[in-house]
């Protein structure tokens, strides 16, 4: 499984927003700059995150984006599904009729990969952005103290 580039950018945006005091509003250009994301992709990604109710969008002079939920209530899984939709390690996990062997979901490989996928999904759900933001702050402090 490989997350697409938009998902990586969404992770960056939410990580940055999670390091700020809750309710802090940021404009798109600043998010693009601080997260090192091309501006041309930013609005598309922000639309995914707003539609998934992970971010709020505000128009006008004081416009921008804020987190819609506390960082502790946003998981990596939430972001993956917001950007990529449901993802599967193997096609037959969501469409048992797709198997060219005609086993209709009765396959040792499908069973094994299905278990792996269940663990992966649970792990993604277990990682929240409050935890990631705390870790990110520690990493940044360590980097700035290295001379």
mmCIF file of C-alpha atoms in Angstrom:
data_model
loop_
_atom_site.group_PDB
_atom_site.id
_atom_site.type_symbol
_atom_site.label_atom_id
_atom_site.label_comp_id
_atom_site.label_asym_id
_atom_site.label_seq_id
_atom_site.Cartn_x
_atom_site.Cartn_y
_atom_site.Cartn_z
ATOM 1 C CA UNK A 1 0.000 0.000 0.000
ATOM 2 C CA UNK A 2 1.266 3.422 -0.904
ATOM 3 C CA UNK A 3 -0.484 6.660 -0.020
ATOM 4 C CA UNK A 4 -0.756 9.107 -2.878
ATOM 5 C CA UNK A 5 0.935 12.519 -2.890
ATOM 6 C CA UNK A 6 -2.298 14.326 -1.992
ATOM 7 C CA UNK A 7 -2.574 12.237 1.183
ATOM 8 C CA UNK A 8 0.996 13.108 2.144
ATOM 9 C CA UNK A 9 0.191 16.790 1.633
ATOM 10 C CA UNK A 10 -2.977 16.433 3.729
ATOM 11 C CA UNK A 11 -0.912 14.837 6.525
ATOM 12 C CA UNK A 12 1.464 17.824 6.404
ATOM 13 C CA UNK A 13 -1.365 20.370 6.517
ATOM 14 C CA UNK A 14 -3.116 18.728 9.447
ATOM 15 C CA UNK A 15 0.141 18.183 11.322
ATOM 16 C CA UNK A 16 1.008 21.864 10.980
ATOM 17 C CA UNK A 17 -2.510 22.975 11.971
ATOM 18 C CA UNK A 18 -2.374 20.608 14.960
ATOM 19 C CA UNK A 19 0.762 22.294 16.305
ATOM 20 C CA UNK A 20 -1.106 25.625 16.515
ATOM 21 C CA UNK A 21 -3.538 26.678 19.244
ATOM 22 C CA UNK A 22 -6.964 25.211 18.444
ATOM 23 C CA UNK A 23 -9.049 27.655 16.410
ATOM 24 C CA UNK A 24 -6.077 29.357 14.756
ATOM 25 C CA UNK A 25 -7.053 30.456 11.250
ATOM 26 C CA UNK A 26 -4.521 30.200 8.427
ATOM 27 C CA UNK A 27 -4.791 31.291 4.806
ATOM 28 C CA UNK A 28 -4.025 28.883 1.992
ATOM 29 C CA UNK A 29 -0.826 30.600 0.857
ATOM 30 C CA UNK A 30 0.656 30.323 4.346
ATOM 31 C CA UNK A 31 -0.344 26.657 4.606
ATOM 32 C CA UNK A 32 1.280 25.976 1.240
ATOM 33 C CA UNK A 33 4.484 27.746 2.264
ATOM 34 C CA UNK A 34 4.844 26.250 5.747
ATOM 35 C CA UNK A 35 3.898 22.740 4.615
ATOM 36 C CA UNK A 36 5.994 22.941 1.426
ATOM 37 C CA UNK A 37 3.037 22.121 -0.806
ATOM 38 C CA UNK A 38 2.571 23.560 -4.306
ATOM 39 C CA UNK A 39 -0.274 26.087 -4.108
ATOM 40 C CA UNK A 40 -1.922 24.621 -7.201
ATOM 41 C CA UNK A 41 -2.595 21.392 -5.249
ATOM 42 C CA UNK A 42 -3.506 23.008 -1.961
ATOM 43 C CA UNK A 43 -7.106 23.985 -2.717
ATOM 44 C CA UNK A 44 -7.956 20.534 -4.049
ATOM 45 C CA UNK A 45 -6.596 18.926 -0.884
ATOM 46 C CA UNK A 46 -8.316 21.486 1.329
ATOM 47 C CA UNK A 47 -11.616 20.684 -0.390
ATOM 48 C CA UNK A 48 -11.201 17.010 0.554
ATOM 49 C CA UNK A 49 -10.472 17.946 4.170
ATOM 50 C CA UNK A 50 -13.376 20.411 4.393
ATOM 51 C CA UNK A 51 -15.796 17.901 2.823
ATOM 52 C CA UNK A 52 -14.675 15.303 5.387
ATOM 53 C CA UNK A 53 -15.341 17.851 8.165
ATOM 54 C CA UNK A 54 -11.713 17.820 9.277
ATOM 55 C CA UNK A 55 -11.278 21.527 8.453
ATOM 56 C CA UNK A 56 -13.563 24.564 8.371
ATOM 57 C CA UNK A 57 -13.243 27.013 5.504
ATOM 58 C CA UNK A 58 -13.932 30.741 5.914
ATOM 59 C CA UNK A 59 -14.367 33.222 3.067
ATOM 60 C CA UNK A 60 -13.674 36.919 2.889
ATOM 61 C CA UNK A 61 -11.082 39.290 4.283
ATOM 62 C CA UNK A 62 -10.633 37.235 7.447
ATOM 63 C CA UNK A 63 -10.928 33.971 5.533
ATOM 64 C CA UNK A 64 -8.812 30.899 5.854
ATOM 65 C CA UNK A 65 -8.964 27.472 7.394
ATOM 66 C CA UNK A 66 -9.211 26.103 10.926
ATOM 67 C CA UNK A 67 -9.356 22.601 12.303
ATOM 68 C CA UNK A 68 -12.965 21.434 12.555
ATOM 69 C CA UNK A 69 -12.097 18.966 15.311
ATOM 70 C CA UNK A 70 -9.556 18.857 18.087
ATOM 71 C CA UNK A 71 -6.335 17.159 16.939
ATOM 72 C CA UNK A 72 -6.983 14.249 19.323
ATOM 73 C CA UNK A 73 -10.168 13.531 17.353
ATOM 74 C CA UNK A 74 -8.489 13.350 13.928
ATOM 75 C CA UNK A 75 -6.700 10.134 12.984
ATOM 76 C CA UNK A 76 -4.433 9.189 10.117
ATOM 77 C CA UNK A 77 -7.267 6.941 8.944
ATOM 78 C CA UNK A 78 -9.624 9.938 8.773
ATOM 79 C CA UNK A 79 -7.193 11.709 6.469
ATOM 80 C CA UNK A 80 -6.545 8.696 4.243
ATOM 81 C CA UNK A 81 -10.252 8.091 3.715
ATOM 82 C CA UNK A 82 -10.912 11.818 3.183
ATOM 83 C CA UNK A 83 -8.359 12.035 0.392
ATOM 84 C CA UNK A 84 -8.244 8.544 -1.104
ATOM 85 C CA UNK A 85 -11.554 7.035 -0.075
ATOM 86 C CA UNK A 86 -11.592 3.460 1.134
ATOM 87 C CA UNK A 87 -8.331 1.792 0.189
ATOM 88 C CA UNK A 88 -7.602 -1.896 -0.017
ATOM 89 C CA UNK A 89 -4.402 -3.881 -0.153
ATOM 90 C CA UNK A 90 -5.948 -6.231 -2.684
ATOM 91 C CA UNK A 91 -8.797 -5.698 -5.155
ATOM 92 C CA UNK A 92 -10.713 -8.803 -4.080
ATOM 93 C CA UNK A 93 -11.066 -7.464 -0.523
ATOM 94 C CA UNK A 94 -13.793 -5.105 -1.687
ATOM 95 C CA UNK A 95 -14.991 -6.981 -4.767
ATOM 96 C CA UNK A 96 -14.899 -10.746 -4.301
ATOM 97 C CA UNK A 97 -16.309 -11.196 -7.816
ATOM 98 C CA UNK A 98 -13.140 -9.651 -9.277
ATOM 99 C CA UNK A 99 -11.011 -12.724 -8.620
ATOM 100 C CA UNK A 100 -10.032 -14.389 -11.889
ATOM 101 C CA UNK A 101 -9.832 -17.706 -10.038
ATOM 102 C CA UNK A 102 -13.539 -17.511 -9.321
ATOM 103 C CA UNK A 103 -13.110 -18.239 -5.618
ATOM 104 C CA UNK A 104 -15.595 -15.513 -4.550
ATOM 105 C CA UNK A 105 -13.692 -14.529 -1.435
ATOM 106 C CA UNK A 106 -12.780 -18.065 -0.393
ATOM 107 C CA UNK A 107 -9.012 -17.857 -0.755
ATOM 108 C CA UNK A 108 -6.110 -18.286 1.665
ATOM 109 C CA UNK A 109 -4.320 -15.219 0.279
ATOM 110 C CA UNK A 110 -7.426 -13.052 0.559
ATOM 111 C CA UNK A 111 -7.950 -14.253 4.114
ATOM 112 C CA UNK A 112 -4.356 -13.435 5.100
ATOM 113 C CA UNK A 113 -4.300 -10.051 3.379
ATOM 114 C CA UNK A 114 -7.708 -9.225 4.853
ATOM 115 C CA UNK A 115 -6.307 -9.766 8.350
ATOM 116 C CA UNK A 116 -3.298 -7.594 7.563
ATOM 117 C CA UNK A 117 -5.574 -4.872 6.230
ATOM 118 C CA UNK A 118 -7.719 -4.964 9.371
ATOM 119 C CA UNK A 119 -4.596 -4.443 11.511
ATOM 120 C CA UNK A 120 -3.386 -1.633 9.252
ATOM 121 C CA UNK A 121 -6.734 0.161 9.450
ATOM 122 C CA UNK A 122 -6.798 -0.157 13.229
ATOM 123 C CA UNK A 123 -3.254 1.210 13.512
ATOM 124 C CA UNK A 124 -4.160 4.186 11.297
ATOM 125 C CA UNK A 125 -7.179 4.841 13.517
ATOM 126 C CA UNK A 126 -4.986 4.665 16.636
ATOM 127 C CA UNK A 127 -2.662 7.485 15.532
ATOM 128 C CA UNK A 128 -4.174 10.903 16.238
ATOM 129 C CA UNK A 129 -2.867 14.335 15.339
ATOM 130 C CA UNK A 130 -2.525 15.493 18.946
ATOM 131 C CA UNK A 131 0.040 12.734 19.475
ATOM 132 C CA UNK A 132 1.724 13.527 16.164
ATOM 133 C CA UNK A 133 1.864 17.258 16.974
ATOM 134 C CA UNK A 134 3.501 16.581 20.350
ATOM 135 C CA UNK A 135 6.068 14.348 18.694
ATOM 136 C CA UNK A 136 6.669 16.920 15.953
ATOM 137 C CA UNK A 137 7.358 19.622 18.552
ATOM 138 C CA UNK A 138 9.893 17.325 20.259
ATOM 139 C CA UNK A 139 11.608 16.592 16.962
ATOM 140 C CA UNK A 140 11.787 20.286 16.062
ATOM 141 C CA UNK A 141 13.223 21.161 19.483
ATOM 142 C CA UNK A 142 15.853 18.430 19.087
ATOM 143 C CA UNK A 143 16.768 19.657 15.609
ATOM 144 C CA UNK A 144 17.195 23.233 16.783
ATOM 145 C CA UNK A 145 19.435 22.207 19.685
ATOM 146 C CA UNK A 146 21.812 20.270 17.439
ATOM 147 C CA UNK A 147 24.767 22.444 16.503
#
